[in-house]
mmCIF file of C-alpha atoms in Angstrom:
data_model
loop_
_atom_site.group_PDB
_atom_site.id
_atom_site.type_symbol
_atom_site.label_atom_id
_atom_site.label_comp_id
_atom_site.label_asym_id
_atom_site.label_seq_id
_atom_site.Cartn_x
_atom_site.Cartn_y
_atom_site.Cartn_z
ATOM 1 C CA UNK A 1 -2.545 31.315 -10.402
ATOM 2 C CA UNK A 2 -0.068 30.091 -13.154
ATOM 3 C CA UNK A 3 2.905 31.557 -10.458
ATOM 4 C CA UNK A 4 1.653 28.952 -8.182
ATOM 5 C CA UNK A 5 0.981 26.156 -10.352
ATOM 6 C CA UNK A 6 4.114 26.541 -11.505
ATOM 7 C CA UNK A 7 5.939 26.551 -8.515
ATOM 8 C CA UNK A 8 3.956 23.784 -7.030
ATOM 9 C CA UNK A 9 4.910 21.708 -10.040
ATOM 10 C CA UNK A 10 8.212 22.286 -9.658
ATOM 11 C CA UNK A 11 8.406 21.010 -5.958
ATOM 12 C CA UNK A 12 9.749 17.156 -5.835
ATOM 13 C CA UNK A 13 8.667 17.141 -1.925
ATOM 14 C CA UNK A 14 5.082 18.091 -3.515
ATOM 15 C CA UNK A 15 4.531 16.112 -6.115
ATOM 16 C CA UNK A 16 6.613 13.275 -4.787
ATOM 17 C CA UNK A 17 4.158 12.847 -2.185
ATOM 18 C CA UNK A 18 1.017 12.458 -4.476
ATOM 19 C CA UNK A 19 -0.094 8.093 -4.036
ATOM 20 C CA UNK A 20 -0.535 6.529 -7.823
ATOM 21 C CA UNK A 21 -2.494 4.607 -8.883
ATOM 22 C CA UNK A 22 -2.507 2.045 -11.719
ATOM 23 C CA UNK A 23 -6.170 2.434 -12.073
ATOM 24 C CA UNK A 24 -7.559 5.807 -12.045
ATOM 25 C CA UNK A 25 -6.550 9.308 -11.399
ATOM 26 C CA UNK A 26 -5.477 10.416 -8.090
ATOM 27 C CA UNK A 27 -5.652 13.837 -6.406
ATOM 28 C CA UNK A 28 -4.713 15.678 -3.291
ATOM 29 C CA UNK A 29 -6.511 18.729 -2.670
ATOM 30 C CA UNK A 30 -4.076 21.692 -2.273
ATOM 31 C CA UNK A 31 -3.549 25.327 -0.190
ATOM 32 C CA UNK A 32 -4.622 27.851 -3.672
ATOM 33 C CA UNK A 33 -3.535 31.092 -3.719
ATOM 34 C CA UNK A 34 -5.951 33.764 -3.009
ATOM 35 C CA UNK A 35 -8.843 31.939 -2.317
ATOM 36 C CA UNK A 36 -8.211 29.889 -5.553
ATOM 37 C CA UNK A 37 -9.141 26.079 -5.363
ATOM 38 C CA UNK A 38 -6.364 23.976 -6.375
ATOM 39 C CA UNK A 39 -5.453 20.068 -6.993
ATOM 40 C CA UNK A 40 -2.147 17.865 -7.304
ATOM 41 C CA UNK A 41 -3.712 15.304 -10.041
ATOM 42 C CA UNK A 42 -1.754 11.796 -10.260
ATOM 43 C CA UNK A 43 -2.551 10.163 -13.848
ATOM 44 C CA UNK A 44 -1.919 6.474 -15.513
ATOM 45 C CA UNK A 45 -1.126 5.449 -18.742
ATOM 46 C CA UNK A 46 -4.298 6.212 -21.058
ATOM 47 C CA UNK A 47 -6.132 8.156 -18.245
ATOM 48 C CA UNK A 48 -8.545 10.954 -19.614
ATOM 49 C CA UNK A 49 -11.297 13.349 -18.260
ATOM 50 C CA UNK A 50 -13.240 13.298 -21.090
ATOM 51 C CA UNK A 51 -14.768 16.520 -22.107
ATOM 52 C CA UNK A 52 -15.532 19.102 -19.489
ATOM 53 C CA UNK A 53 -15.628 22.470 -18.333
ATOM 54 C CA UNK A 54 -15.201 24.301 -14.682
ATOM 55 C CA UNK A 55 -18.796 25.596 -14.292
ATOM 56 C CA UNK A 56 -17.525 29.342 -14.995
ATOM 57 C CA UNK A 57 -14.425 29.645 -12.832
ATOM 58 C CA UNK A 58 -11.060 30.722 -14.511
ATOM 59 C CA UNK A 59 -8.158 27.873 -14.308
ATOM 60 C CA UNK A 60 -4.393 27.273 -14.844
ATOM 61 C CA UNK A 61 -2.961 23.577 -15.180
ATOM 62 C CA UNK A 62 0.764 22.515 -14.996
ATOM 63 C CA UNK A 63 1.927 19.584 -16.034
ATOM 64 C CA UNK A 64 4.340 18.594 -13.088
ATOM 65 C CA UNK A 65 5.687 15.299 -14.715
ATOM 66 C CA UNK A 66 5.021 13.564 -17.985
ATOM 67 C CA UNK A 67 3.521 14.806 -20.737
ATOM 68 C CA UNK A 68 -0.550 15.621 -20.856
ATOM 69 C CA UNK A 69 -2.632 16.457 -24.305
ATOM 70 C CA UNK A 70 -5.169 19.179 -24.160
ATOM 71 C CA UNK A 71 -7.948 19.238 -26.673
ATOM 72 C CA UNK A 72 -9.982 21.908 -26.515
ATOM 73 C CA UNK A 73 -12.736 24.052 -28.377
ATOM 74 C CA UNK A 74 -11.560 27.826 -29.290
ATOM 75 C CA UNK A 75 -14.817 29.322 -29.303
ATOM 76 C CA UNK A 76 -16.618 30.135 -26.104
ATOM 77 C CA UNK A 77 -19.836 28.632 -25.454
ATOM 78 C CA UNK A 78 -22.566 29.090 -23.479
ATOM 79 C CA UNK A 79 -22.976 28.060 -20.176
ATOM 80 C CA UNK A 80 -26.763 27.758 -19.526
ATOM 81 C CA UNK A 81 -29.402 27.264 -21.432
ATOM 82 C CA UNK A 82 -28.522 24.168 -24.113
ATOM 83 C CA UNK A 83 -27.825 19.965 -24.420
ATOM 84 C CA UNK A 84 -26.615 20.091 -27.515
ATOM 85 C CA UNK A 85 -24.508 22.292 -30.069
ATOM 86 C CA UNK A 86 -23.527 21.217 -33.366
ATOM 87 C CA UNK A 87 -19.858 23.022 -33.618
ATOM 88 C CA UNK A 88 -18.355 24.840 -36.810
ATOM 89 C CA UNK A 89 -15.630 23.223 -38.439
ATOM 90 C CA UNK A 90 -12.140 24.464 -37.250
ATOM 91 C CA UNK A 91 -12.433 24.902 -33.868
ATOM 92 C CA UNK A 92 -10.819 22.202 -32.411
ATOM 93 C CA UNK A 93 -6.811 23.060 -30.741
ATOM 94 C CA UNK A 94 -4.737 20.532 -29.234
ATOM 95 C CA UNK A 95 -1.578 21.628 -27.141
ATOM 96 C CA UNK A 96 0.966 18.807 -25.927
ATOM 97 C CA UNK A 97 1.936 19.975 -22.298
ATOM 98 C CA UNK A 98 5.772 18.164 -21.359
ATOM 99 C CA UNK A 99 6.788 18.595 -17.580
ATOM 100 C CA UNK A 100 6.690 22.564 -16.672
ATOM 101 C CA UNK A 101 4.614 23.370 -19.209
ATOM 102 C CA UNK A 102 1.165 25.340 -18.329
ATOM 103 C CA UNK A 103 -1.224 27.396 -19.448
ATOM 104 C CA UNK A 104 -4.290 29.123 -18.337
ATOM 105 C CA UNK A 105 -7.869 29.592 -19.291
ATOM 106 C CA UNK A 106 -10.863 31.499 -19.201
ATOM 107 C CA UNK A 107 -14.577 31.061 -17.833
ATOM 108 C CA UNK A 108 -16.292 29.220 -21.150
ATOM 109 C CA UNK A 109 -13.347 26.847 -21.586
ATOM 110 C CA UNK A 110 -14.387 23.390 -22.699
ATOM 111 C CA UNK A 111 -11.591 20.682 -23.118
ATOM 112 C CA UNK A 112 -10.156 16.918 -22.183
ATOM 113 C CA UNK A 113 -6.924 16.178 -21.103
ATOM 114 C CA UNK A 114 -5.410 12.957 -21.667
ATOM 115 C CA UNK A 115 -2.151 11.402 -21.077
ATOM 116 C CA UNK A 116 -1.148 9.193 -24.000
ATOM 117 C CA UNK A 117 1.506 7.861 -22.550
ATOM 118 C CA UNK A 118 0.878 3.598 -22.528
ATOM 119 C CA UNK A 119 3.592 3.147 -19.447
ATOM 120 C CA UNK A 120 4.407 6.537 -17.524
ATOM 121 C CA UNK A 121 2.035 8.535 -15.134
ATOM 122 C CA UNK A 122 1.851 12.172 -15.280
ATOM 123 C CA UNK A 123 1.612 14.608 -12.545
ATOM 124 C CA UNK A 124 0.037 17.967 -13.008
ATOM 125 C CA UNK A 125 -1.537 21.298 -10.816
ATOM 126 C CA UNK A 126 -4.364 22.699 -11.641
ATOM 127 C CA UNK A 127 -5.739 26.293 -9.855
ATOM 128 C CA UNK A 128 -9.813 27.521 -10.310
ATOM 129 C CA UNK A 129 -10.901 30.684 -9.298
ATOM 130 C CA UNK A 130 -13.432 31.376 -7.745
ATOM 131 C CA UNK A 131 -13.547 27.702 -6.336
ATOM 132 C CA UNK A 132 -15.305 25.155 -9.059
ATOM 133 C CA UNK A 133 -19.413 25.742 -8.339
ATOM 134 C CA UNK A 134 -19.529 22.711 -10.860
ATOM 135 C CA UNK A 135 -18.026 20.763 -13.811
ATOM 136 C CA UNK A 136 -20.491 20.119 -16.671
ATOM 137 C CA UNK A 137 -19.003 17.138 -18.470
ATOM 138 C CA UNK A 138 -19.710 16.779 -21.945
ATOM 139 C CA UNK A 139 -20.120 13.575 -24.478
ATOM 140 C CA UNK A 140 -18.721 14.455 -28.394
ATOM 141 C CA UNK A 141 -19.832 12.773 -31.495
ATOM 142 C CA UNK A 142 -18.368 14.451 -34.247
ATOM 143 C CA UNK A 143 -19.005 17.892 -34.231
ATOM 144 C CA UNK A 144 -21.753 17.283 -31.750
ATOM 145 C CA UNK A 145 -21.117 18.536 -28.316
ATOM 146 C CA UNK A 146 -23.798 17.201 -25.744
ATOM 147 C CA UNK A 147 -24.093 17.941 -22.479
ATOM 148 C CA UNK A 148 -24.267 14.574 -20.070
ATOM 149 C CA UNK A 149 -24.444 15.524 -16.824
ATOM 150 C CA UNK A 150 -24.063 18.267 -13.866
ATOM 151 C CA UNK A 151 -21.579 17.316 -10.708
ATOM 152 C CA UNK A 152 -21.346 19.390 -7.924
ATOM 153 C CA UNK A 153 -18.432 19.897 -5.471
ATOM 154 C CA UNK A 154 -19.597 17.550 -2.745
ATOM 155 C CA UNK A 155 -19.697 14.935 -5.311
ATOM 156 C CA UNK A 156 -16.178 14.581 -5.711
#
């Protein structure tokens, strides 16, 4: 899946195409690989996704143009059965993705991804496998992780 997030990222055609928006985040839904789900995401100045995970699927995002932050939690957690977990000190990474930079992820990843740019969208691909059954998104106080609320796939 990183092959083809990395390819796809590296198409102008592709991620020329992809409509912007001043706003809010933008996405095209793409052709995976494999049966994989996958996304074109268009992002504005200061746009986040707060903190999430992909409901158990395996992922790869590629940051296409711009620059995009990843902040994530190195420990897995788990995925059923809690609202809130008080987290050990130390577990926090951050990576700093520039254009063609990727990386993939297991099933218990949780993380945001921001771009911190205040003037310049960013453009990245992102790959799930199997196909996202749900994205738990997650509020954080602190070392407090709490989980908000449950979205399915025909909510988005």
């Amino acid at each position: 899946m990183l092959d083809f997030a990395r390819k796809v990222a590296a198409d102008p055609a592709v991620v020329g195409d992809l409509p912007l928006d001043p706003e809010g985040r933008t996405w095209v839904r793409l052709e995976g690989p494999g049966g994989a789900e996958a996304w074109l995401i268009g992002w504005p100045p200061g746009a986040e996704t707060g903190w999430h995970d992909h409901g158990g699927s395996y992922g790869v995002f590629v940051t296409a143009a711009g620059e995009l932050t990843e902040q994530s939690l190195s420990v897995p957690l788990p995925s059923e059965g809690w609202r809130s977990l008080e987290l050990a000190e130390g577990l926090d990474r951050k990576r700093v993705l520039p254009e063609g930079v990727g990386r993939a992820f297991g099933r218990n990843h949780v993380h945001q991804v921001t771009n911190g740019s205040p003037s310049s969208h960013a453009v990245s691909v992102h790959a799930y496998y199997p196909p996202l059954p749900l994205i738990r998104r997650y509020s954080r106080k602190g070392s407090t992780l709490r989980l908000e609320l449950v979205e399915r796939p025909e909510e988005w």
